[in-house]
């Protein structure tokens, strides 16, 4: 699928920039971009627009965009909301190709503001001009010194060009990000804060960075995505191109979501919808900017590890143990070194140190750069280990020697290396990182970054496979829905999949019950079938374990009475054979208005709320993808012959659910299917013991 | 219980200090303590001991401790291992009251070294002298400038006097701790690195800090505790005195434990034994030094929150949502402000801001110190909120005004306040913290510190209650053990508790089976009873669901044949009534050689390994404490009538397990009791469906 993403080149690589509302005061919103760009040496033309001034910050000023009389690629608008519409109209007439609107007072403020914002959007779309904002902090391209932003975050830092790009729906978070990267010495490519997203969305910006040769890692802050398919496509493009997407999505708790709603004016969606998308396409979610920094530091400097085996080298035994603890919890292994490497280490080391992993070289060895260098050289070749972590604490007086040993042994070995150095001198950190060795201030940051980096390696391969997917499109929310009871919901499921149901007979009268008893093997379940009674158990619509004809007839009559009394529409009374249940699943197919139709699989039964265990993914899904979802449940072994229990045919189930899901996705008249429980019987069969479906009229426009 | 803790006053408040192996080079091990103490102005006498020098660093030197001819409180020994025994002998003869031995080459190195170490210990014990080390980094008292340590960690920092004390089994971790506290501007009381612990242990040091008026929070790094009861007593003393113990215990993973074993020479215990102790007595475990710093920063400056309700004030909507997310996950609530507070906020704020929680004051309001100050004043009185978090990002140019507003509104209000300030100027951080407002560099650190601080408040009350406990003492490991099969293990359980068992008959012959059938209601369980067959199911020793006399007799005969064939000692064949099982527990009573007898409770059944859910605590336990353990299980509701399931008498069960546990603890001949499963039947009774016990001879010395 290819979306009509906006091409942001003229925004981030403009040959000329006008600033409407230009100020001579470099600390004002309309003065700061000019001041930044002059200081950094932006190579294109800068045109201050200010009808009250001839010169602004030493540059010739113009009364309006159209008065410039020369081509303008980008116009930055720092003017009162009321004047923005006229400014854009003038700019479009003058051929301006892109606008960055700092001004607030639009959709985020009032209905009137939203109406103006809609007109700005239409105007730019009609003219083929880009629009970033309104109510945004702007955009930055570090390499060519385009600072179309009034952020204060860069005032106290030297800017560093590099491979980290960032996209944010919040200007404030964007500013904090800038402060953090430069404070930590991480290099930046481009930075885009989308504000109200009247034109350019986060999806457009991610798509741009995915193709931007200067960008190698993409950071992202989002609150609410409205263009789900475009977002998925943009992120997949980036990830498949080997550019990890590290993302913060706020509103992950109920509390937070409520706050987000009041903040953005958009109801922040149920977080699980987002998490399912991130998991499916390989977006890496982090929970704070500092966490994002740790991960970026590692993956900007180091290749992904090809496996879980880590060699740990520490100048302190205690710290080595703490590293091993943290690595173990993050899913890494710390296996012994191979015999040859051990021999090399022993050759290099004095007698009182043993060649274990973690390798405690002791402070005295680390202090002898000759010995320590030989030990590090020996380790750098360890064939069984996929990455290394080196722990150093203090040792300030010999830090230069130490860092040279590290660089010689580990820089450019093709294996992932992280350095934890408590109390490292700033100069040494800079030197190590200049040689590609990332330095972390304590153990957890380093190990967490390594853990995330492993996910990233797997995500890239998966994204390549997923890129050809013809995703099922989202539908607008339905206006009316009609329910179908179990026996009618089964029709679609039977037609579209090989899912099994109990042997059953649908009857209309008590007399038919006796005949059914000859066709079915008791004990039987008796279920009232009405679209007006979907939760049957609570209303006397289900009786279990019936064996004899008299009781059965009486039960059927009772249910008919219930239907009569309630004036329920009636499909009949369903009699089903019962099988002893070993385990239960819940399966649901739903439609998300932003991201499209999805499959939900979870463990059922009494514990479902106490210890939830479920997974979601968007359709279509291959049988293998469904099998991965099933096997990803914590309790998956219970369905697979665990400790003598029944072993279900998980592959067959995955095939059936994939078939059903794809048929569901393709039929816009079906809004939802729920199968609950989908039981694993004691004799190892998966059987759908109850189902319902919700339907909309074929012509429902949503 | 009161242990004979060592009194460390003479170590940390000596009037005179000798340094054996004193060096004129202030960077050498024997020179650094003298240089530090001279620079800081230690007020007592310093006596360098160096037979080759008359003067050392400007002080008169002596050839030996006995040559000083004046009282020496503390002797620091920085000499070769081979000479240490003679030095201590000389020092003891001269009346030295405490020794700090830096030298290594003792128990950590060789059997010979261990033998010398044992003699050092005996010598000091006999003389009533304190011994810290050997192989240790020493001890520090910041207030009186006693630096009996050669750590380099203080060379680059200004020392700050304060309330944070630290005890470490690792010198390296101790040094990193010093670097971190001073780098972060946190004030320190005393610091003790125990090394090989021939004399002073971590327990002694914690006990000292518990009574030290300068210490308000105790940090601790341990690898292996040998004096379990003393450690528990010391920690409880500290916690009950309102001094939280923040502890790192390395070796929490299997990998880490293996590494710890090679590091300390002591087998690092199964981590759960430690965690159970920490949970029971309220020690707060952290996983890194930086985490310990975050927590200490908060609790040194702020009172504990009296409840879970947090008010969030943020200059960025997005950051406010992220804070709400993080607080929610940490178990806090972010409820709306009361009507009166909302009215006050609305009075203070311009119209476009709403008085929600999180309160997004927006950057423009925060920039107006008048408005922002009134908003903060309004919030400081919010009666429903127990603590506040303020989020600020950048705003460097107005940071002085901002910090003054914060101090005026929140300092000394008696409510907990934390400030998150991304990109805060160092000077502002210092000013806020000088006024008692802790500043965190990002959101997760602040919220995690708040979460831990809540645990601390509860721990203090609990420690007060626990201080009177007469803990059951640990026993040495047994030399031989004798098992008892179910029916004999029941004897002790029945005698000591009200636990229920199935109706049962013990028979010896197949003929007795028929008679038993008249006394019991089938279906029956048939179980071979032999101390030589403890895992009966796997060896044909258990048959379930028997109903008729013939099958029963045949089954009994089969089991007798099995016993005969295997030459098993036989207690008989146990016939038991069966009840439908709803849920299963596992209960164990064991003895830990370091911390004493304990109770383990966990959910049983097929999922026990897939999703473990268990808890441990040391004996004796009150019925309430056992009930807390039971209710603390994630799956506890399943035993308490959850969703229509059976409701067991949890209080009765807790009483029975407390009785049994205390009887177990009091009888040193019983090594272990296991009840598995302890079933909750479908009709709501707890029944012990199987049991075994292990016994040692009464005279077993271990």
GROMACS .gro file of N, CA, C and O in nm, chain B residues 377-430:
model
  216
 1079UNK      N    1   0.026   2.856   4.499
 1079UNK     CA    2  -0.026   2.879   4.634
 1079UNK      C    3  -0.161   2.810   4.652
 1079UNK      O    4  -0.187   2.748   4.755
 1080UNK      N    5  -0.246   2.820   4.548
 1080UNK     CA    6  -0.378   2.756   4.556
 1080UNK      C    7  -0.363   2.606   4.574
 1080UNK      O    8  -0.436   2.542   4.650
 1081UNK      N    9  -0.266   2.547   4.504
 1081UNK     CA   10  -0.249   2.403   4.509
 1081UNK      C   11  -0.190   2.354   4.640
 1081UNK      O   12  -0.224   2.246   4.688
 1082UNK      N   13  -0.102   2.433   4.694
 1082UNK     CA   14  -0.033   2.390   4.816
 1082UNK      C   15  -0.128   2.355   4.928
 1082UNK      O   16  -0.093   2.283   5.021
 1083UNK      N   17  -0.251   2.406   4.921
 1083UNK     CA   18  -0.348   2.379   5.027
 1083UNK      C   19  -0.448   2.268   4.992
 1083UNK      O   20  -0.536   2.238   5.072
 1084UNK      N   21  -0.437   2.209   4.873
 1084UNK     CA   22  -0.537   2.110   4.831
 1084UNK      C   23  -0.547   1.998   4.935
 1084UNK      O   24  -0.452   1.923   4.953
 1085UNK      N   25  -0.662   1.987   5.003
 1085UNK     CA   26  -0.669   1.895   5.117
 1085UNK      C   27  -0.674   1.748   5.078
 1085UNK      O   28  -0.635   1.663   5.157
 1086UNK      N   29  -0.722   1.715   4.957
 1086UNK     CA   30  -0.740   1.575   4.920
 1086UNK      C   31  -0.613   1.512   4.864
 1086UNK      O   32  -0.611   1.393   4.833
 1087UNK      N   33  -0.511   1.591   4.846
 1087UNK     CA   34  -0.393   1.540   4.777
 1087UNK      C   35  -0.276   1.526   4.875
 1087UNK      O   36  -0.248   1.616   4.953
 1088UNK      N   37  -0.212   1.408   4.868
 1088UNK     CA   38  -0.109   1.374   4.966
 1088UNK      C   39   0.030   1.416   4.921
 1088UNK      O   40   0.120   1.430   5.003
 1089UNK      N   41   0.047   1.432   4.792
 1089UNK     CA   42   0.177   1.476   4.742
 1089UNK      C   43   0.158   1.546   4.609
 1089UNK      O   44   0.051   1.539   4.547
 1090UNK      N   45   0.264   1.615   4.569
 1090UNK     CA   46   0.261   1.691   4.443
 1090UNK      C   47   0.387   1.662   4.362
 1090UNK      O   48   0.494   1.645   4.418
 1091UNK      N   49   0.368   1.656   4.230
 1091UNK     CA   50   0.484   1.653   4.140
 1091UNK      C   51   0.471   1.772   4.047
 1091UNK      O   52   0.364   1.796   3.990
 1092UNK      N   53   0.579   1.844   4.033
 1092UNK     CA   54   0.581   1.958   3.943
 1092UNK      C   55   0.673   1.928   3.827
 1092UNK      O   56   0.788   1.888   3.849
 1093UNK      N   57   0.623   1.946   3.707
 1093UNK     CA   58   0.706   1.923   3.590
 1093UNK      C   59   0.740   2.056   3.523
 1093UNK      O   60   0.652   2.134   3.488
 1094UNK      N   61   0.871   2.075   3.504
 1094UNK     CA   62   0.919   2.194   3.433
 1094UNK      C   63   1.022   2.148   3.331
 1094UNK      O   64   1.097   2.053   3.356
 1095UNK      N   65   1.022   2.210   3.215
 1095UNK     CA   66   1.123   2.178   3.115
 1095UNK      C   67   1.189   2.307   3.070
 1095UNK      O   68   1.121   2.406   3.043
 1096UNK      N   69   1.322   2.306   3.066
 1096UNK     CA   70   1.398   2.422   3.019
 1096UNK      C   71   1.358   2.549   3.097
 1096UNK      O   72   1.375   2.556   3.215
 1097UNK      N   73   1.299   2.650   3.030
 1097UNK     CA   74   1.261   2.776   3.093
 1097UNK      C   75   1.378   2.835   3.171
 1097UNK      O   76   1.362   2.891   3.280
 1098UNK      N   77   1.496   2.822   3.114
 1098UNK     CA   78   1.618   2.861   3.184
 1098UNK      C   79   1.619   3.009   3.217
 1098UNK      O   80   1.658   3.050   3.326
 1099UNK      N   81   1.567   3.092   3.122
 1099UNK     CA   82   1.579   3.236   3.143
 1099UNK      C   83   1.495   3.285   3.261
 1099UNK      O   84   1.524   3.387   3.320
 1100UNK      N   85   1.389   3.212   3.295
 1100UNK     CA   86   1.305   3.255   3.408
 1100UNK      C   87   1.317   3.159   3.525
 1100UNK      O   88   1.233   3.155   3.615
 1101UNK      N   89   1.425   3.079   3.525
 1101UNK     CA   90   1.433   2.971   3.624
 1101UNK      C   91   1.441   3.023   3.767
 1101UNK      O   92   1.393   2.958   3.860
 1102UNK      N   93   1.499   3.141   3.785
 1102UNK     CA   94   1.512   3.192   3.922
 1102UNK      C   95   1.375   3.228   3.978
 1102UNK      O   96   1.341   3.190   4.090
 1103UNK      N   97   1.295   3.299   3.897
 1103UNK     CA   98   1.158   3.330   3.939
 1103UNK      C   99   1.077   3.204   3.968
 1103UNK      O  100   1.006   3.193   4.068
 1104UNK      N  101   1.089   3.108   3.875
 1104UNK     CA  102   1.015   2.983   3.890
 1104UNK      C  103   1.051   2.915   4.021
 1104UNK      O  104   0.963   2.870   4.096
 1105UNK      N  105   1.179   2.906   4.049
 1105UNK     CA  106   1.220   2.831   4.167
 1105UNK      C  107   1.175   2.904   4.293
 1105UNK      O  108   1.136   2.842   4.392
 1106UNK      N  109   1.174   3.038   4.288
 1106UNK     CA  110   1.124   3.112   4.406
 1106UNK      C  111   0.976   3.086   4.428
 1106UNK      O  112   0.930   3.071   4.542
 1107UNK      N  113   0.899   3.080   4.318
 1107UNK     CA  114   0.756   3.048   4.332
 1107UNK      C  115   0.738   2.910   4.394
 1107UNK      O  116   0.653   2.890   4.482
 1108UNK      N  117   0.817   2.814   4.347
 1108UNK     CA  118   0.804   2.678   4.399
 1108UNK      C  119   0.836   2.674   4.547
 1108UNK      O  120   0.766   2.611   4.627
 1109UNK      N  121   0.943   2.738   4.585
 1109UNK     CA  122   0.984   2.736   4.725
 1109UNK      C  123   0.875   2.801   4.812
 1109UNK      O  124   0.837   2.747   4.916
 1110UNK      N  125   0.823   2.915   4.765
 1110UNK     CA  126   0.722   2.982   4.847
 1110UNK      C  127   0.598   2.895   4.864
 1110UNK      O  128   0.540   2.885   4.972
 1111UNK      N  129   0.559   2.827   4.755
 1111UNK     CA  130   0.434   2.751   4.760
 1111UNK      C  131   0.449   2.616   4.830
 1111UNK      O  132   0.355   2.571   4.895
 1112UNK      N  133   0.564   2.553   4.819
 1112UNK     CA  134   0.570   2.414   4.860
 1112UNK      C  135   0.669   2.379   4.970
 1112UNK      O  136   0.656   2.274   5.032
 1113UNK      N  137   0.769   2.463   4.993
 1113UNK     CA  138   0.867   2.424   5.094
 1113UNK      C  139   0.797   2.421   5.230
 1113UNK      O  140   0.720   2.511   5.264
 1114UNK      N  141   0.820   2.315   5.303
 1114UNK     CA  142   0.772   2.304   5.441
 1114UNK      C  143   0.621   2.311   5.456
 1114UNK      O  144   0.570   2.364   5.553
 1115UNK      N  145   0.549   2.257   5.358
 1115UNK     CA  146   0.403   2.249   5.372
 1115UNK      C  147   0.363   2.121   5.444
 1115UNK      O  148   0.245   2.098   5.468
 1116UNK      N  149   0.458   2.032   5.465
 1116UNK     CA  150   0.425   1.906   5.530
 1116UNK      C  151   0.370   1.803   5.433
 1116UNK      O  152   0.330   1.695   5.474
 1117UNK      N  153   0.365   1.839   5.305
 1117UNK     CA  154   0.325   1.740   5.205
 1117UNK      C  155   0.444   1.710   5.116
 1117UNK      O  156   0.526   1.796   5.088
 1118UNK      N  157   0.447   1.585   5.069
 1118UNK     CA  158   0.559   1.546   4.984
 1118UNK      C  159   0.553   1.617   4.849
 1118UNK      O  160   0.447   1.621   4.786
 1119UNK      N  161   0.666   1.671   4.807
 1119UNK     CA  162   0.674   1.739   4.678
 1119UNK      C  163   0.798   1.691   4.603
 1119UNK      O  164   0.906   1.680   4.661
 1120UNK      N  165   0.782   1.660   4.477
 1120UNK     CA  166   0.897   1.629   4.393
 1120UNK      C  167   0.891   1.718   4.269
 1120UNK      O  168   0.784   1.747   4.219
 1121UNK      N  169   1.008   1.762   4.226
 1121UNK     CA  170   1.016   1.846   4.106
 1121UNK      C  171   1.089   1.768   3.997
 1121UNK      O  172   1.196   1.712   4.023
 1122UNK      N  173   1.027   1.759   3.880
 1122UNK     CA  174   1.099   1.707   3.763
 1122UNK      C  175   1.129   1.827   3.675
 1122UNK      O  176   1.038   1.901   3.639
 1123UNK      N  177   1.256   1.846   3.647
 1123UNK     CA  178   1.294   1.963   3.567
 1123UNK      C  179   1.395   1.919   3.463
 1123UNK      O  180   1.513   1.901   3.495
 1124UNK      N  181   1.349   1.900   3.341
 1124UNK     CA  182   1.440   1.862   3.233
 1124UNK      C  183   1.520   1.984   3.192
 1124UNK      O  184   1.463   2.088   3.161
 1125UNK      N  185   1.652   1.970   3.193
 1125UNK     CA  186   1.739   2.081   3.156
 1125UNK      C  187   1.749   2.190   3.260
 1125UNK      O  188   1.775   2.306   3.228
 1126UNK      N  189   1.732   2.155   3.388
 1126UNK     CA  190   1.741   2.256   3.494
 1126UNK      C  191   1.884   2.305   3.509
 1126UNK      O  192   1.978   2.227   3.506
 1127UNK      N  193   1.903   2.436   3.526
 1127UNK     CA  194   2.038   2.487   3.553
 1127UNK      C  195   2.086   2.435   3.690
 1127UNK      O  196   2.006   2.425   3.784
 1128UNK      N  197   2.214   2.402   3.699
 1128UNK     CA  198   2.268   2.342   3.822
 1128UNK      C  199   2.244   2.430   3.943
 1128UNK      O  200   2.211   2.382   4.053
 1129UNK      N  201   2.254   2.561   3.922
 1129UNK     CA  202   2.239   2.653   4.035
 1129UNK      C  203   2.096   2.647   4.092
 1129UNK      O  204   2.075   2.651   4.213
 1130UNK      N  205   1.999   2.634   4.002
 1130UNK     CA  206   1.859   2.628   4.046
 1130UNK      C  207   1.833   2.498   4.120
 1130UNK      O  208   1.761   2.494   4.220
 1131UNK      N  209   1.892   2.389   4.072
 1131UNK     CA  210   1.878   2.262   4.142
 1131UNK      C  211   1.930   2.276   4.285
 1131UNK      O  212   1.865   2.237   4.381
 1132UNK      N  213   2.047   2.336   4.297
 1132UNK     CA  214   2.105   2.353   4.431
 1132UNK      C  215   2.014   2.436   4.520
 1132UNK      O  216   1.993   2.404   4.637
   0.00000   0.00000   0.00000
